[in-house]
Amino acid sequence: MPTDQAGAAPLPLVYADDTLLVLDKPAGLLCVPGRGEDKQDCLSARVQAVYPDALVVHRLDMATSGLVVMARNPVAQRTLGDAFAARQVHKRYEALVQGNLAPPEQEWGLIDLPLIVDWPNRPRSKVDWEIGKPSTTRWQVLESLPGATRVALEPITGRSHQLRVHLLALGHPILGDALYQGAAAAAFPRLMLHACRLALPHPTHGKLLQFHSPAPF
């Protein structure tokens, strides 16, 4: 397995061909550089140190771990971006949420709450029925635990912090979420949210590619 630019850790590579890369991003690592010298270490920089042609297609929050795809040429980047925009990319997350969340009446429940960035309190987002953008998440209970519930989450839209704010709106914030769970988040080593499945059409030949990364919690 290739190493990152510092040579200190293996690059979290899941799949590679001449057109795209799939990575398994660890929690606590930015996808792209942030502002300031202390925010230059990120997944894209580590990948580009090994694959200089790698281009960003989408992102995960810094606190979220899991599967991320990058393109290896501008045409593939545009094609993959179009596939995301057309909702041809299937994403599934796994999370541990606070409290015992009752299963939906059907196999999958639906959260349909409009979201907008909470500018006075950014980077937080919030539900806003007047000017919020349509935001939809499918959810399913996987396991009931003492004081917590393991859930599967499938974002239909891709708003900022969508899964985190939607679960908060249900009264069951994701464990370890310093932004939305409050002081109780300190009891957990990380945000308990992981992008565990990714399915997408290959940008060159269109064949469906599917990837799985087990939740590390």
Coordinates of C-alpha atoms in Angstrom, one line a residue:
M1 CA 0.0 0.0 0.0
P2 CA 1.4 3.5 -0.9
T3 CA 2.3 5.8 1.9
D4 CA 1.2 9.5 2.4
Q5 CA 3.5 12.5 1.8
A6 CA 5.1 12.2 5.2
G7 CA 5.7 8.5 4.7
A8 CA 4.4 7.9 8.2
A9 CA 1.0 6.3 7.4
P10 CA -0.4 4.2 4.6
L11 CA -2.6 6.0 2.2
P12 CA -6.2 4.8 2.9
L13 CA -6.6 3.5 -0.7
V14 CA -9.5 1.2 -1.4
Y15 CA -9.5 1.2 -5.2
A16 CA -7.4 2.7 -8.0
D17 CA -7.5 2.6 -11.8
D18 CA -6.4 5.1 -14.5
T19 CA -9.6 7.1 -14.1
L20 CA -10.6 7.2 -10.4
L21 CA -9.5 6.5 -6.8
V22 CA -11.6 5.5 -3.8
L23 CA -10.2 6.3 -0.4
D24 CA -11.3 5.5 3.2
K25 CA -10.8 8.8 5.0
P26 CA -10.1 8.7 8.7
A27 CA -12.1 10.8 11.1
G28 CA -10.4 14.1 12.0
L29 CA -8.8 14.6 8.6
L30 CA -9.9 17.4 6.2
C31 CA -10.8 16.4 2.7
V32 CA -9.3 19.6 1.2
P33 CA -7.0 22.3 2.7
G34 CA -8.6 24.8 5.1
R35 CA -7.5 28.3 6.0
G36 CA -4.3 28.7 7.9
E37 CA -1.0 26.9 8.0
D38 CA -2.3 24.3 10.5
K39 CA -5.1 23.2 8.0
Q40 CA -3.0 22.2 5.0
D41 CA -2.7 18.5 5.8
C42 CA -5.7 16.9 4.2
L43 CA -6.8 13.9 2.3
S44 CA -6.4 15.5 -1.1
A45 CA -2.9 16.7 -0.4
R46 CA -1.9 13.2 0.8
V47 CA -3.4 11.6 -2.2
Q48 CA -1.9 14.1 -4.7
A49 CA 1.6 13.4 -3.2
V50 CA 1.2 9.8 -4.5
Y51 CA -1.1 10.4 -7.4
P52 CA -0.4 14.0 -8.7
D53 CA -3.3 13.8 -11.2
A54 CA -5.9 13.3 -8.4
L55 CA -8.8 15.7 -8.4
V56 CA -11.5 16.4 -5.8
V57 CA -15.0 15.3 -6.7
H58 CA -16.9 15.5 -3.3
R59 CA -16.1 15.9 0.4
L60 CA -16.9 14.5 3.8
D61 CA -17.0 16.6 7.0
M62 CA -13.6 16.6 8.8
A63 CA -15.2 14.7 11.7
T64 CA -16.8 12.0 9.4
S65 CA -14.9 9.0 8.3
G66 CA -15.4 6.7 5.3
L67 CA -15.5 6.4 1.5
V68 CA -14.5 9.2 -0.8
V69 CA -13.9 9.1 -4.6
M70 CA -11.4 11.3 -6.5
A71 CA -11.0 11.6 -10.3
R72 CA -7.7 11.3 -12.2
N73 CA -8.5 13.6 -15.1
P74 CA -10.8 16.6 -15.7
V75 CA -13.2 14.7 -17.9
A76 CA -13.7 12.0 -15.2
Q77 CA -14.0 14.7 -12.5
R78 CA -16.8 16.4 -14.6
T79 CA -18.5 13.0 -15.3
L80 CA -18.5 12.0 -11.7
G81 CA -19.7 15.4 -10.6
D82 CA -22.6 15.1 -13.0
A83 CA -23.4 11.7 -11.6
F84 CA -23.5 13.1 -8.1
A85 CA -25.7 16.0 -9.3
A86 CA -28.1 13.5 -11.1
R87 CA -28.3 11.3 -7.9
Q88 CA -26.7 8.4 -9.8
V89 CA -24.3 7.9 -6.9
H90 CA -25.6 5.8 -4.0
K91 CA -24.2 6.7 -0.5
R92 CA -24.9 5.0 2.8
Y93 CA -23.7 6.0 6.2
E94 CA -23.8 4.3 9.6
A95 CA -24.1 6.2 12.8
L96 CA -24.6 5.8 16.5
V97 CA -27.2 8.2 17.8
Q98 CA -28.2 9.3 21.3
G99 CA -31.1 7.4 23.0
N100 CA -33.4 4.7 21.8
L101 CA -34.8 5.6 18.4
A102 CA -38.0 3.7 17.5
P103 CA -37.9 2.0 14.1
P104 CA -40.0 3.7 11.4
E105 CA -43.3 2.2 10.4
Q106 CA -41.8 1.0 7.1
E107 CA -38.4 -0.5 6.6
W108 CA -37.0 2.9 5.8
G109 CA -38.1 6.2 7.4
L110 CA -37.9 9.5 5.6
I111 CA -36.7 12.9 7.1
D112 CA -37.8 15.8 4.9
L113 CA -36.8 19.0 6.6
P114 CA -35.4 22.1 4.8
L115 CA -31.9 23.2 5.9
I116 CA -29.9 26.4 5.7
V117 CA -26.5 27.4 7.1
D118 CA -27.0 29.1 10.5
W119 CA -24.8 32.1 9.6
P120 CA -24.5 33.7 13.1
N121 CA -23.4 30.3 14.4
R122 CA -21.6 28.8 11.4
P123 CA -20.4 26.2 10.6
R124 CA -23.7 25.0 12.1
S125 CA -26.8 24.4 9.9
K126 CA -30.4 24.5 11.0
V127 CA -33.9 23.6 9.9
D128 CA -35.6 26.7 8.4
W129 CA -39.2 26.3 6.9
E130 CA -39.1 29.7 5.3
I131 CA -35.8 29.9 3.3
G132 CA -34.3 26.4 3.9
K133 CA -33.3 24.3 0.9
P134 CA -35.2 21.0 0.4
S135 CA -33.3 18.2 2.3
T136 CA -34.2 14.6 2.4
T137 CA -32.7 11.6 4.3
R138 CA -33.7 7.9 4.4
W139 CA -33.0 6.2 7.7
Q140 CA -33.3 2.7 9.2
V141 CA -32.7 1.3 12.6
L142 CA -30.0 -1.4 12.6
E143 CA -29.5 -2.1 16.3
S144 CA -30.8 -0.9 19.7
L145 CA -28.1 -0.5 22.3
P146 CA -28.1 0.7 25.9
G147 CA -28.7 4.4 25.6
A148 CA -28.0 4.5 21.9
T149 CA -29.2 3.3 18.5
R150 CA -27.2 2.2 15.5
V151 CA -28.8 3.5 12.3
A152 CA -28.2 3.4 8.5
L153 CA -28.6 6.8 6.8
E154 CA -29.0 7.5 3.0
P155 CA -28.9 11.2 2.1
I156 CA -31.1 11.9 -1.0
T157 CA -29.8 15.5 -1.1
G158 CA -26.4 16.7 0.0
R159 CA -26.8 19.7 2.2
S160 CA -24.1 20.9 4.7
H161 CA -24.3 18.8 7.9
Q162 CA -27.5 17.2 6.6
L163 CA -27.4 13.9 8.5
R164 CA -26.2 15.6 11.7
V165 CA -29.0 18.2 11.7
H166 CA -31.7 15.8 10.6
L167 CA -30.9 13.4 13.4
L168 CA -30.8 16.3 15.9
A169 CA -34.3 17.3 14.6
L170 CA -35.5 13.8 15.5
G171 CA -34.3 14.3 19.0
H172 CA -31.4 11.8 18.6
P173 CA -28.2 13.6 17.8
I174 CA -25.2 11.6 16.5
L175 CA -22.9 10.7 19.4
G176 CA -19.7 12.6 19.6
D177 CA -21.0 15.5 17.7
A178 CA -19.4 18.6 19.3
L179 CA -21.5 20.9 17.2
Y180 CA -24.9 19.4 17.8
Q181 CA -24.8 17.1 20.8
G182 CA -23.4 19.6 23.2
A183 CA -21.3 18.8 26.2
A184 CA -22.2 15.1 26.1
A185 CA -20.1 14.8 22.9
A186 CA -16.9 14.9 25.1
A187 CA -17.6 11.4 26.3
F188 CA -16.8 10.0 22.8
P189 CA -13.5 9.9 21.0
R190 CA -15.0 11.1 17.6
L191 CA -18.1 11.8 15.7
M192 CA -19.9 8.4 15.3
L193 CA -20.7 8.8 11.6
H194 CA -19.1 6.8 8.9
A195 CA -19.6 6.6 5.1
C196 CA -19.8 2.9 4.8
R197 CA -21.1 2.2 1.2
L198 CA -20.5 3.9 -2.1
A199 CA -21.9 2.8 -5.5
L200 CA -21.4 4.8 -8.7
P201 CA -21.2 4.3 -12.4
H202 CA -17.6 4.2 -13.7
P203 CA -17.0 7.5 -15.6
T204 CA -15.5 5.8 -18.6
H205 CA -17.5 2.6 -19.3
G206 CA -20.5 3.2 -17.0
K207 CA -20.2 -0.2 -15.2
L208 CA -21.5 0.0 -11.6
L209 CA -18.8 0.0 -9.0
Q210 CA -19.6 -0.8 -5.4
F211 CA -17.5 -0.3 -2.3
H212 CA -18.0 -1.1 1.4
S213 CA -16.1 0.1 4.5
P214 CA -17.2 -1.3 7.9
A215 CA -17.9 1.3 10.5
P216 CA -15.0 1.4 12.9
F217 CA -17.2 1.9 16.0

